[in-house]
Coordinates of C-alpha atoms in Angstrom, one line a residue:
Chain N
M1 CA -6.0 32.1 45.8
A2 CA -7.9 29.9 48.2
T3 CA -11.3 30.9 46.7
L4 CA -13.0 28.3 44.8
N5 CA -13.7 30.5 41.8
P6 CA -10.9 33.0 41.2
P7 CA -11.9 35.9 39.0
L8 CA -11.2 35.1 35.4
A9 CA -9.8 38.5 34.5
A10 CA -7.5 38.9 37.5
P11 CA -4.2 40.3 36.2
G12 CA -1.6 37.6 36.0
S13 CA -3.7 34.8 37.4
G14 CA -2.7 31.5 36.2
V15 CA -0.3 32.7 33.5
G16 CA 2.3 30.1 34.1
R17 CA -0.4 27.4 34.1
S18 CA -2.0 28.6 30.9
V19 CA 1.3 28.4 29.1
L20 CA 1.9 24.9 30.3
R21 CA -1.6 23.9 29.4
R22 CA -1.3 25.4 26.0
L23 CA 1.8 23.3 25.5
G24 CA 0.0 20.3 26.7
E25 CA -3.0 20.9 24.4
S26 CA -0.9 21.5 21.3
S27 CA 0.7 18.3 20.2
A28 CA 4.3 19.5 20.3
L29 CA 5.0 18.5 23.9
P30 CA 3.5 15.0 23.7
I31 CA 5.3 14.3 20.4
L32 CA 8.6 15.5 21.9
A33 CA 8.0 13.3 25.0
V34 CA 7.2 10.2 22.8
V35 CA 10.3 10.9 20.7
A36 CA 12.5 11.2 23.8
V37 CA 11.2 8.0 25.2
L38 CA 11.8 6.3 21.8
I39 CA 15.4 7.5 21.8
L40 CA 16.0 6.3 25.3
V41 CA 14.5 2.9 24.4
W42 CA 16.8 2.9 21.4
Y43 CA 19.9 3.4 23.6
A44 CA 18.8 0.7 26.0
G45 CA 18.1 -1.6 23.0
A46 CA 21.6 -0.9 21.7
V47 CA 23.1 -1.9 25.1
L48 CA 21.0 -5.1 25.1
L49 CA 21.6 -6.2 21.5
N50 CA 25.3 -5.3 21.4
W51 CA 26.1 -6.6 24.9
Q52 CA 27.2 -10.1 23.8
T53 CA 29.4 -9.2 20.9
E54 CA 31.1 -6.3 22.6
G55 CA 31.6 -8.4 25.8
D56 CA 33.4 -11.0 23.7
R57 CA 35.5 -8.4 22.1
L58 CA 36.5 -6.8 25.4
V59 CA 37.3 -10.2 26.9
S60 CA 39.5 -11.1 23.9
A61 CA 41.2 -7.8 24.1
G62 CA 42.5 -8.9 27.6
A63 CA 42.5 -5.5 29.3
P64 CA 40.4 -5.2 32.5
Y65 CA 37.2 -3.3 32.1
T66 CA 34.3 -2.1 34.2
G67 CA 30.5 -2.4 33.6
L68 CA 30.5 1.3 32.5
D69 CA 33.2 0.5 29.9
H70 CA 31.1 -2.3 28.6
V71 CA 28.0 -0.1 28.3
L72 CA 30.0 2.6 26.5
A73 CA 31.5 0.0 24.2
T74 CA 28.0 -1.1 23.1
W75 CA 27.3 2.5 22.0
S76 CA 30.5 2.8 19.9
A77 CA 30.8 -0.7 18.4
K78 CA 32.5 -1.0 15.1
R79 CA 30.0 -3.5 13.8
P80 CA 27.0 -3.1 16.0
V81 CA 23.9 -5.3 15.9
L82 CA 21.9 -2.1 16.6
P83 CA 23.9 1.1 16.1
A84 CA 23.1 3.8 18.7
P85 CA 21.4 7.0 17.4
H86 CA 24.5 9.1 17.5
Q87 CA 26.4 6.5 15.4
I88 CA 23.7 6.8 12.8
A89 CA 23.9 10.6 12.9
V90 CA 27.7 10.4 12.4
E91 CA 27.2 8.0 9.5
L92 CA 24.7 10.4 8.0
W93 CA 27.0 13.3 8.5
T94 CA 30.1 11.6 6.9
S95 CA 28.1 10.3 3.9
I96 CA 26.3 13.6 3.3
A97 CA 28.7 16.4 4.3
T98 CA 32.2 15.0 3.8
V99 CA 31.9 13.6 0.3
R100 CA 30.9 15.4 -2.9
P101 CA 27.2 15.0 -3.7
T102 CA 28.0 13.5 -7.1
S103 CA 30.2 10.7 -5.9
P104 CA 28.6 7.3 -5.4
R105 CA 29.8 7.3 -1.8
S106 CA 27.5 10.2 -1.0
L107 CA 24.1 9.5 0.4
L108 CA 22.7 12.5 -1.4
F109 CA 23.6 10.9 -4.7
H110 CA 21.7 7.7 -3.8
A111 CA 18.8 9.7 -2.5
W112 CA 18.6 11.7 -5.7
V113 CA 18.5 8.5 -7.8
T114 CA 15.6 7.2 -5.7
L115 CA 13.9 10.5 -5.7
S116 CA 14.0 10.9 -9.5
S117 CA 12.3 7.5 -10.2
T118 CA 9.9 8.2 -7.4
L119 CA 8.8 11.5 -8.9
V120 CA 8.6 10.1 -12.4
G121 CA 6.5 7.2 -11.2
F122 CA 4.3 9.4 -9.1
A123 CA 3.7 11.8 -11.9
I124 CA 2.7 9.0 -14.3
G125 CA 0.7 7.2 -11.6
T126 CA -1.2 10.3 -10.7
G127 CA -2.0 11.1 -14.3
L128 CA -3.1 7.6 -15.0
G129 CA -5.2 7.6 -11.8
I130 CA -7.0 10.8 -12.8
L131 CA -7.6 9.5 -16.3
L132 CA -9.0 6.2 -15.1
A133 CA -11.3 8.0 -12.6
V134 CA -12.6 10.4 -15.3
G135 CA -13.2 7.4 -17.6
I136 CA -15.0 5.4 -14.9
V137 CA -17.2 8.3 -13.9
H138 CA -18.4 8.7 -17.5
S139 CA -18.8 5.1 -18.5
R140 CA -21.0 2.6 -16.8
V141 CA -19.2 -0.2 -18.6
L142 CA -15.9 0.9 -17.3
D143 CA -17.3 1.3 -13.8
K144 CA -18.8 -2.2 -13.8
S145 CA -16.0 -4.1 -15.5
L146 CA -12.8 -2.2 -14.6
M147 CA -13.4 -1.1 -11.0
P148 CA -13.4 -4.6 -9.5
W149 CA -10.1 -5.3 -11.3
I150 CA -8.6 -2.1 -10.1
I151 CA -9.4 -3.2 -6.5
A152 CA -8.2 -6.7 -7.2
S153 CA -4.9 -5.4 -8.6
Q154 CA -4.0 -4.1 -5.2
T155 CA -4.4 -7.4 -3.5
V156 CA -1.6 -8.7 -5.7
P157 CA 1.6 -8.0 -3.9
I158 CA 3.0 -6.1 -6.8
L159 CA 6.4 -5.6 -5.2
A160 CA 6.8 -9.3 -5.7
V161 CA 6.6 -8.7 -9.4
A162 CA 9.2 -6.0 -9.2
P163 CA 12.2 -8.2 -10.1
M164 CA 10.3 -9.6 -13.1
V165 CA 9.3 -6.2 -14.4
I166 CA 12.9 -5.0 -14.0
V167 CA 14.4 -8.0 -15.8
V168 CA 11.8 -8.0 -18.6
L169 CA 12.1 -4.3 -19.3
G170 CA 15.9 -4.8 -19.1
N171 CA 15.6 -7.4 -21.9
L172 CA 13.7 -4.8 -24.0
Q173 CA 16.7 -2.5 -23.6
I174 CA 14.8 -0.3 -21.2
T175 CA 17.0 0.2 -18.2
G176 CA 17.8 2.9 -15.6
L177 CA 15.0 5.1 -14.4
L178 CA 12.0 3.8 -16.3
P179 CA 11.6 0.3 -14.9
K180 CA 11.7 1.6 -11.4
A181 CA 9.2 4.3 -12.3
V182 CA 6.9 1.6 -13.6
I183 CA 6.7 0.0 -10.1
S184 CA 6.1 3.3 -8.5
T185 CA 3.4 4.0 -11.0
Y186 CA 1.6 0.8 -10.3
L187 CA 1.7 1.5 -6.6
S188 CA 0.6 5.1 -6.8
F189 CA -2.2 5.0 -9.4
F190 CA -4.6 3.1 -7.2
P191 CA -5.0 5.6 -4.3
V192 CA -5.4 8.4 -6.8
T193 CA -8.0 6.5 -8.9
V194 CA -10.1 5.6 -5.8
G195 CA -9.8 9.0 -4.2
M196 CA -10.4 10.9 -7.5
L197 CA -13.5 8.7 -8.2
K198 CA -14.9 9.6 -4.8
G199 CA -14.1 13.3 -5.5
L200 CA -15.6 13.3 -9.0
R201 CA -18.8 11.8 -7.6
S202 CA -18.9 14.2 -4.6
P203 CA -20.8 17.1 -6.1
D204 CA -24.4 16.8 -4.9
V205 CA -27.4 16.3 -7.1
M206 CA -28.5 20.0 -6.7
H207 CA -25.3 21.2 -8.3
L208 CA -25.4 18.7 -11.1
D209 CA -29.0 19.6 -11.8
L210 CA -28.0 23.3 -11.9
M211 CA -25.4 22.4 -14.5
H212 CA -28.1 20.6 -16.5
T213 CA -30.4 23.6 -16.4
Y214 CA -27.6 25.6 -17.8
S215 CA -27.5 22.9 -20.5
A216 CA -23.8 22.3 -19.8
S217 CA -22.0 19.7 -21.8
R218 CA -20.3 16.7 -20.0
A219 CA -16.9 18.4 -20.5
Q220 CA -18.2 21.6 -18.9
I221 CA -19.7 19.7 -16.0
L222 CA -16.4 17.9 -15.6
G223 CA -14.2 21.0 -15.8
K224 CA -16.4 23.5 -13.9
L225 CA -18.0 21.3 -11.3
R226 CA -16.5 17.8 -10.9
L227 CA -12.8 18.6 -11.1
P228 CA -12.9 21.5 -8.6
A229 CA -15.0 19.4 -6.2
A230 CA -12.5 16.6 -6.5
L231 CA -9.4 18.6 -5.6
P232 CA -9.4 18.0 -1.8
F233 CA -9.9 14.3 -2.5
L234 CA -7.1 14.3 -5.1
F235 CA -4.6 15.9 -2.7
A236 CA -5.5 13.5 0.1
S237 CA -4.9 10.5 -2.1
M238 CA -1.7 12.1 -3.6
K239 CA -0.2 12.1 -0.1
V240 CA -0.8 8.3 0.1
A241 CA 0.4 7.9 -3.5
I242 CA 3.7 9.6 -3.1
A243 CA 4.6 7.6 -0.1
A244 CA 3.7 4.4 -2.0
A245 CA 5.8 5.6 -5.0
L246 CA 8.8 6.0 -2.7
V247 CA 8.4 2.5 -1.4
G248 CA 8.1 1.2 -4.9
A249 CA 11.2 2.9 -6.1
I250 CA 13.2 1.6 -3.1
V251 CA 12.1 -2.0 -3.6
A252 CA 12.6 -1.8 -7.3
E253 CA 16.3 -1.0 -6.7
L254 CA 16.8 -4.3 -4.8
P255 CA 16.8 -6.9 -7.6
T256 CA 18.8 -5.0 -10.3
G257 CA 22.1 -5.9 -8.7
A258 CA 21.7 -2.6 -6.9
V259 CA 24.0 0.0 -8.4
A260 CA 22.6 3.2 -7.1
G261 CA 19.7 4.4 -4.9
L262 CA 18.6 4.0 -1.4
G263 CA 17.4 0.5 -2.0
A264 CA 20.9 -0.4 -3.3
R265 CA 22.4 1.2 -0.2
L266 CA 20.2 -1.1 2.0
L267 CA 21.3 -4.2 0.0
A268 CA 25.0 -3.2 0.1
G269 CA 24.7 -2.6 3.9
S270 CA 23.1 -6.0 4.4
Y271 CA 25.8 -7.7 2.3
Y272 CA 28.7 -6.2 4.1
G273 CA 27.2 -6.1 7.6
Q274 CA 27.3 -2.3 7.7
T275 CA 24.4 -1.7 10.0
A276 CA 25.0 2.0 10.3
M277 CA 24.8 2.2 6.5
I278 CA 21.5 0.5 6.5
W279 CA 20.1 2.7 9.2
A280 CA 21.4 5.9 7.6
A281 CA 19.7 4.9 4.3
L282 CA 16.5 4.2 6.3
V283 CA 16.7 7.6 8.0
A284 CA 17.3 9.2 4.6
A285 CA 14.3 7.4 3.1
S286 CA 12.1 8.4 6.1
V287 CA 13.1 12.0 5.9
M288 CA 12.4 12.0 2.2
A289 CA 9.0 10.4 2.7
G290 CA 8.2 13.0 5.3
L291 CA 9.4 15.9 3.1
L292 CA 7.5 14.6 0.0
V293 CA 4.2 14.3 1.9
W294 CA 4.8 17.7 3.5
I295 CA 5.4 19.3 0.0
V296 CA 2.1 17.8 -1.3
G297 CA 0.4 19.1 1.8
R298 CA 1.8 22.6 1.1
A299 CA 0.7 22.4 -2.5
E300 CA -2.7 21.4 -1.3
Q301 CA -3.0 24.5 1.0
I302 CA -1.9 26.8 -1.8
V303 CA -4.1 25.3 -4.5
L304 CA -7.2 25.1 -2.2
R305 CA -6.7 28.7 -1.1
R306 CA -6.4 29.8 -4.7
T307 CA -9.6 28.0 -5.6
G308 CA -11.5 29.4 -2.7
G309 CA -11.6 26.3 -0.6
R310 CA -11.5 26.4 3.2
A311 CA -8.2 24.7 3.9
Chain A
M1 CA -25.9 9.6 -17.7
T2 CA -25.1 7.3 -20.6
G3 CA -26.9 7.3 -23.9
P4 CA -30.4 5.9 -24.5
A5 CA -30.8 2.4 -23.2
L6 CA -32.7 1.3 -26.3
S7 CA -29.6 1.1 -28.5
V8 CA -27.7 -1.3 -26.3
R9 CA -30.5 -3.4 -25.0
R10 CA -30.9 -5.0 -28.4
R11 CA -29.9 -8.6 -28.7
P12 CA -27.2 -9.3 -26.1
W13 CA -27.3 -12.9 -27.3
L14 CA -25.9 -11.9 -30.6
S15 CA -22.8 -10.3 -29.1
A16 CA -22.4 -13.2 -26.7
A17 CA -22.5 -15.7 -29.6
V18 CA -20.0 -13.7 -31.7
A19 CA -17.6 -13.4 -28.7
V20 CA -17.7 -17.0 -27.7
G21 CA -17.8 -18.5 -31.2
G22 CA -15.0 -16.1 -32.4
A23 CA -12.9 -17.0 -29.4
A24 CA -13.2 -20.7 -30.1
V25 CA -12.3 -20.2 -33.8
L26 CA -9.3 -18.0 -32.9
L27 CA -8.0 -20.5 -30.3
G28 CA -8.3 -23.3 -32.9
W29 CA -6.6 -21.2 -35.5
L30 CA -3.6 -20.7 -33.2
G31 CA -2.8 -24.4 -33.4
N32 CA -2.7 -24.4 -37.2
G33 CA 0.1 -21.9 -37.7
A34 CA -0.2 -19.4 -40.6
L35 CA -1.9 -16.4 -39.2
G36 CA -3.0 -13.7 -41.7
A37 CA -4.7 -10.4 -41.5
A38 CA -8.0 -12.2 -41.1
F39 CA -6.9 -13.5 -37.8
W40 CA -6.3 -10.1 -36.4
V41 CA -9.6 -8.7 -37.8
L42 CA -11.4 -11.5 -36.1
T43 CA -9.6 -10.8 -32.9
L44 CA -10.7 -7.2 -33.1
L45 CA -14.2 -8.3 -33.8
V46 CA -14.3 -10.7 -30.8
W47 CA -12.9 -7.9 -28.6
L48 CA -15.6 -5.5 -29.8
A49 CA -18.3 -8.1 -29.3
A50 CA -17.1 -8.7 -25.7
W51 CA -17.1 -5.0 -25.0
R52 CA -20.6 -4.6 -26.4
L53 CA -21.8 -7.5 -24.4
A54 CA -20.3 -6.0 -21.2
A55 CA -22.1 -2.7 -22.1
Q56 CA -25.4 -4.5 -22.7
L57 CA -25.1 -6.3 -19.4
A58 CA -24.2 -3.2 -17.5
E59 CA -27.1 -1.2 -19.0
M60 CA -29.6 -4.0 -18.5
P61 CA -32.4 -2.7 -16.2
L62 CA -32.6 -5.5 -13.6
R63 CA -35.4 -5.5 -11.0
A64 CA -34.6 -8.7 -9.2
R65 CA -31.9 -8.3 -6.6
S66 CA -30.4 -11.7 -7.3
A67 CA -30.1 -11.0 -11.0
A68 CA -28.4 -7.7 -10.3
R69 CA -25.9 -9.5 -8.1
I70 CA -25.1 -12.1 -10.8
R71 CA -24.6 -9.3 -13.2
D72 CA -22.2 -7.5 -10.9
V73 CA -20.1 -10.7 -10.9
A74 CA -20.5 -11.5 -14.6
V75 CA -19.4 -8.2 -16.0
P76 CA -15.9 -8.1 -14.4
L77 CA -15.6 -11.8 -15.1
L78 CA -16.2 -11.1 -18.7
F79 CA -13.7 -8.4 -18.7
G80 CA -11.1 -10.7 -17.1
L81 CA -11.8 -13.5 -19.5
T82 CA -11.4 -11.1 -22.5
L83 CA -8.1 -9.9 -21.1
L84 CA -6.9 -13.5 -20.7
L85 CA -8.0 -14.3 -24.2
L86 CA -6.3 -11.2 -25.7
W87 CA -3.1 -12.0 -23.7
E88 CA -3.1 -15.6 -25.1
L89 CA -3.8 -14.5 -28.7
L90 CA -1.3 -11.7 -28.7
T91 CA 1.6 -13.6 -27.1
R92 CA 1.1 -16.6 -29.3
G93 CA 0.0 -14.8 -32.4
L94 CA 2.9 -12.4 -32.4
A95 CA 5.3 -15.0 -31.1
V96 CA 6.4 -12.9 -28.1
P97 CA 9.5 -14.4 -26.6
R98 CA 8.6 -16.6 -23.6
I99 CA 11.0 -14.8 -21.4
L100 CA 9.1 -11.5 -21.8
L101 CA 5.6 -12.7 -21.4
P102 CA 4.5 -16.3 -21.5
P103 CA 0.9 -17.0 -22.6
P104 CA -1.6 -17.8 -19.8
S105 CA -2.0 -21.4 -21.0
E106 CA 1.7 -22.1 -20.5
I107 CA 1.6 -20.5 -17.0
A108 CA -1.4 -22.6 -16.1
A109 CA 0.5 -25.7 -17.3
T110 CA 3.5 -24.8 -15.2
F111 CA 1.2 -24.0 -12.3
A112 CA -0.4 -27.5 -12.5
A113 CA 3.0 -29.2 -13.0
S114 CA 4.7 -27.7 -10.0
L115 CA 2.0 -27.8 -7.4
P116 CA 4.3 -29.4 -4.7
I117 CA 6.9 -26.7 -5.0
L118 CA 4.3 -23.9 -5.0
W119 CA 2.6 -25.4 -2.0
A120 CA 6.0 -25.6 -0.1
D121 CA 6.7 -22.0 -0.9
F122 CA 3.2 -21.0 0.1
A123 CA 3.5 -22.8 3.4
Q124 CA 6.8 -21.2 4.1
T125 CA 5.9 -17.6 3.2
F126 CA 2.2 -17.4 3.9
L127 CA 1.3 -20.0 6.5
K128 CA 4.4 -19.3 8.6
A129 CA 5.7 -15.8 8.1
V130 CA 2.7 -13.9 7.0
L131 CA 0.1 -15.4 9.4
A132 CA 2.4 -15.3 12.4
G133 CA 3.5 -11.7 11.7
Y134 CA 0.0 -10.5 10.8
V135 CA -1.6 -11.9 14.0
L136 CA 1.2 -10.5 16.2
G137 CA 1.4 -7.1 14.5
C138 CA -2.3 -6.5 14.3
G139 CA -2.9 -7.8 17.8
A140 CA -0.1 -5.7 19.3
G141 CA -1.3 -2.6 17.4
F142 CA -4.9 -3.1 18.7
L143 CA -3.8 -3.7 22.3
V144 CA -1.4 -0.8 22.4
A145 CA -4.2 1.4 20.9
L146 CA -6.5 0.3 23.8
L147 CA -3.8 1.3 26.3
V148 CA -2.8 4.5 24.7
D149 CA -6.5 5.5 24.5
R150 CA -6.6 5.9 28.2
S151 CA -4.0 8.7 28.2
P152 CA -4.9 11.8 26.1
F153 CA -1.3 12.9 26.4
L154 CA 0.2 9.8 24.9
K155 CA -2.5 9.8 22.3
R156 CA -1.6 13.3 21.1
G157 CA 2.0 12.3 21.0
L158 CA 1.7 8.9 19.3
L159 CA -1.0 9.7 16.7
P160 CA 1.1 12.0 14.6
I161 CA 4.1 9.7 14.9
G162 CA 2.0 6.7 14.0
N163 CA 0.7 8.6 11.0
L164 CA 4.2 9.5 9.9
V165 CA 5.5 5.9 10.3
S166 CA 2.6 4.6 8.3
A167 CA 3.9 6.7 5.4
L168 CA 7.5 5.6 5.8
P169 CA 9.0 2.9 3.6
V170 CA 9.0 0.4 6.5
V171 CA 9.9 -2.5 4.2
G172 CA 13.4 -1.1 4.4
I173 CA 14.0 -2.7 7.8
A174 CA 13.9 -6.1 6.1
P175 CA 17.8 -6.4 6.0
V176 CA 18.0 -5.4 9.7
M177 CA 15.5 -8.0 10.7
V178 CA 17.2 -10.7 8.6
M179 CA 20.4 -9.8 10.4
W180 CA 18.7 -10.1 13.8
F181 CA 16.4 -13.1 13.4
G182 CA 18.3 -15.2 10.9
F183 CA 17.3 -16.4 7.5
D184 CA 14.3 -18.5 8.3
W185 CA 10.7 -17.3 8.6
P186 CA 10.9 -15.5 12.0
S187 CA 12.8 -12.6 10.4
K188 CA 10.1 -12.3 7.8
A189 CA 7.4 -12.4 10.5
A190 CA 9.2 -9.7 12.3
V191 CA 9.1 -7.4 9.2
V192 CA 5.4 -8.2 8.9
V193 CA 4.9 -7.3 12.6
V194 CA 6.6 -3.9 12.2
M195 CA 4.7 -3.2 9.0
T196 CA 1.3 -4.0 10.3
F197 CA 1.6 -2.5 13.8
F198 CA 1.3 1.2 13.0
P199 CA -1.6 1.1 10.5
M200 CA -3.5 -0.9 13.1
L201 CA -2.6 1.5 15.9
V202 CA -3.6 4.6 14.0
N203 CA -6.8 3.2 12.7
T204 CA -7.9 1.7 16.0
L205 CA -7.2 5.0 17.8
A206 CA -9.2 6.9 15.2
G207 CA -12.0 4.3 15.5
L208 CA -12.2 4.6 19.2
D209 CA -13.0 8.3 18.7
A210 CA -15.7 7.5 16.2
A211 CA -18.6 7.0 18.7
G212 CA -20.7 10.1 18.9
A213 CA -20.9 12.4 21.9
M214 CA -24.6 11.7 22.3
E215 CA -24.1 8.0 22.7
R216 CA -21.2 8.5 25.1
D217 CA -23.4 10.8 27.2
L218 CA -26.1 8.2 27.2
M219 CA -23.5 5.6 28.5
R220 CA -22.6 8.1 31.2
T221 CA -26.2 8.5 32.3
Y222 CA -26.3 4.7 32.6
A223 CA -23.3 5.1 34.9
A224 CA -21.3 2.8 32.7
G225 CA -17.6 2.7 33.5
H226 CA -14.7 2.8 31.1
G227 CA -14.8 -0.9 30.5
A228 CA -18.5 -1.1 29.8
T229 CA -18.4 1.9 27.5
L230 CA -15.5 0.4 25.7
V231 CA -17.1 -3.0 25.1
K232 CA -20.6 -1.9 24.4
L233 CA -20.2 1.3 22.5
R234 CA -16.7 2.3 21.5
L235 CA -15.3 -1.0 20.2
P236 CA -18.3 -1.8 18.0
A237 CA -18.1 1.8 16.7
A238 CA -14.4 1.3 16.0
L239 CA -15.0 -2.0 14.1
P240 CA -15.1 -0.5 10.6
F241 CA -11.8 1.3 11.2
V242 CA -10.3 -1.9 12.6
F243 CA -11.4 -3.9 9.5
N244 CA -10.0 -1.2 7.3
A245 CA -6.6 -1.6 9.0
L246 CA -7.0 -5.4 8.7
K247 CA -7.6 -5.1 5.0
I248 CA -4.7 -2.7 4.4
N249 CA -2.5 -5.0 6.5
S250 CA -3.4 -8.1 4.6
T251 CA -1.7 -6.7 1.5
L252 CA 1.2 -5.1 3.4
A253 CA 1.9 -8.4 5.2
L254 CA 2.3 -10.4 2.0
I255 CA 4.5 -7.7 0.4
G256 CA 6.6 -7.5 3.6
A257 CA 7.2 -11.2 3.7
I258 CA 8.1 -11.5 0.0
V259 CA 10.4 -8.5 -0.1
A260 CA 12.2 -9.7 3.1
E261 CA 13.0 -12.9 1.3
F262 CA 15.0 -11.0 -1.2
F263 CA 17.5 -10.3 1.6
G264 CA 18.2 -13.8 2.5
T265 CA 16.2 -17.0 3.0
P266 CA 16.5 -20.7 3.2
I267 CA 15.9 -22.4 -0.2
V268 CA 12.1 -22.2 0.0
G269 CA 9.6 -19.4 -0.1
M270 CA 7.7 -17.3 -2.6
G271 CA 10.2 -14.4 -2.7
F272 CA 13.1 -16.7 -2.9
R273 CA 11.5 -18.6 -5.8
I274 CA 10.7 -15.4 -7.7
S275 CA 14.2 -14.1 -7.5
V276 CA 15.8 -17.4 -8.3
E277 CA 13.5 -18.4 -11.2
M278 CA 13.9 -14.9 -12.6
G279 CA 17.6 -15.3 -12.6
R280 CA 17.1 -18.5 -14.6
M281 CA 14.7 -16.7 -16.9
N282 CA 11.9 -19.2 -16.1
T283 CA 9.3 -16.5 -16.4
D284 CA 6.4 -19.0 -16.4
M285 CA 7.4 -20.2 -13.0
V286 CA 7.6 -16.6 -11.7
W287 CA 4.1 -16.0 -13.1
A288 CA 2.8 -19.1 -11.4
E289 CA 4.2 -17.8 -8.2
I290 CA 2.6 -14.5 -8.8
W291 CA -0.7 -16.2 -9.4
V292 CA -0.4 -17.9 -6.0
A293 CA 0.3 -14.6 -4.4
A294 CA -2.6 -12.9 -6.1
L295 CA -4.9 -15.8 -5.2
A296 CA -3.8 -15.7 -1.5
G297 CA -4.1 -11.9 -1.4
S298 CA -7.5 -11.8 -3.0
L299 CA -8.8 -14.7 -0.9
S300 CA -7.7 -13.2 2.4
Y301 CA -9.2 -9.8 1.3
G302 CA -12.4 -11.5 0.4
L303 CA -12.5 -13.5 3.6
L304 CA -12.0 -10.3 5.6
S305 CA -14.8 -8.6 3.7
V306 CA -17.2 -11.4 4.5
V307 CA -16.2 -11.3 8.2
E308 CA -16.6 -7.5 8.2
R309 CA -20.0 -7.8 6.6
L310 CA -21.1 -10.2 9.2
S311 CA -19.8 -8.2 12.2
T312 CA -20.6 -4.7 11.1
F313 CA -24.0 -5.4 9.5
W314 CA -25.4 -2.4 11.3
H315 CA -23.2 0.1 9.5
P316 CA -25.0 2.6 7.2
S317 CA -22.8 1.7 4.2
Y318 CA -24.5 -1.7 3.9
R319 CA -28.0 -0.5 4.4
K320 CA -28.8 0.3 0.8
R321 CA -28.2 -3.2 -0.4

């Protein structure tokens, strides 16, 4: 063992270390470490932020208490400024598992409302994005005149317009799912258009020339060369788009008086000072965002494998 | 790719004359009531003429660089003006209820008449909340990225989490921040900080890896330490990524501040004005506020682009111009 260069193939040499090293080289261990630190910071933050209010409560209760009691109290406060992670977990559990999924008290019900408008908006946005990209690739006029406006459209904080869109469409007797989906559409079409445009222009000149020598029509070039080449770009931008669609759906639920949906849950929580409710809705939204992006990623793998890509 | 250039190069002045003249006639017509079928036929004609003009301009073979640049501005401008004209003609011609969609002329009038209010809202939302939050969030993200960069372990742990958080609906923390920091602008700035932090962190980390192995080896042969390599090689190489984050964040920041105002605010601010005037059905005021937001968003984006251009002039993407 004291040699400088131990033989590489010596049986059993450095097994323990290699396992450790593999753990260190994959990102599982670092991620777990970071998450653990975050949770610790969270608990510490809960102590700090709830210290004042809980202290006041303990003092007014009159009974003697120790420092430990005080710390524990900050982690189990009725109306915490910052709820501890386990309180959020309890809130999630009670609002998911103990009530029927169809009742408006269930988080699943609200998540479903948000999810449905997200998906509708995402579908329309993706379709619109692809259509625009195809149009821009084929028309120089569209490229020159429309493209700058598509980019400019995203510097407009569209979410600010959300209340107006909701109210205006409400006046036209369009309520419920569609107005929220409109906001999601607006947010999700842009990444798809830009990504798809890049993808449709990605085939190199050699391949395009080859199609020309086959005397392929524009539609054939589109269907057999450009679209397949654009698939990886499409999926990459769809991941961005679906996250944006979710944000759109949540924000669109704020101004409607907030009847149902995760955004409504946020608003209700902030009205009634139910911080655990807000955080539970936030966790639900985050989990949903993660799942949606993951699903798009899976679809990407499957489709690219089917089309012979190297994914 | 498009058809023979001959057909469209013919007489752009004719389409320009038809478009401008027709537009003038149409706008005059609006004031005199009684719109018939002829009005809509002329509208269609003007639209087609404008489209044709755009096509002619787009296809025009321009040798001079300055002329090409003017054309690149003129075509989208033409498109925008046509859109404004159609908006005006349709809303007034079809007598669309003002609550649904006010004509642009009316929005402009409201805009001009309520400049003090708009300025107060702008100062509250943009100059205080957005700027403070943007600077703090982007600065913190950048500095943390520099620190994290020194530890590969932390980097591998933080990068996936940062990417995940960038995809999360972070705006949702707005109610929490309003609860913690009160109704005035600090709570909005806090939302902006959280929203802008992670995109900056992730992009800077990616950018710091952008310098090639060759260049790094070269720095090593010069016996350059971490600091020198960072300042002379890796930070300049990371600049395009940093600017990308700055641009993404400029939109996010405005959104964050406005949305946070829906959860509680003193009686001034763009988000506050939008929700209140919408409740009163003053759609023109809402649109004026949106124009302010669009203007602020576009101007900051443009400013960032100019600064980016000046500081990353060496980047290959600018070479062809």
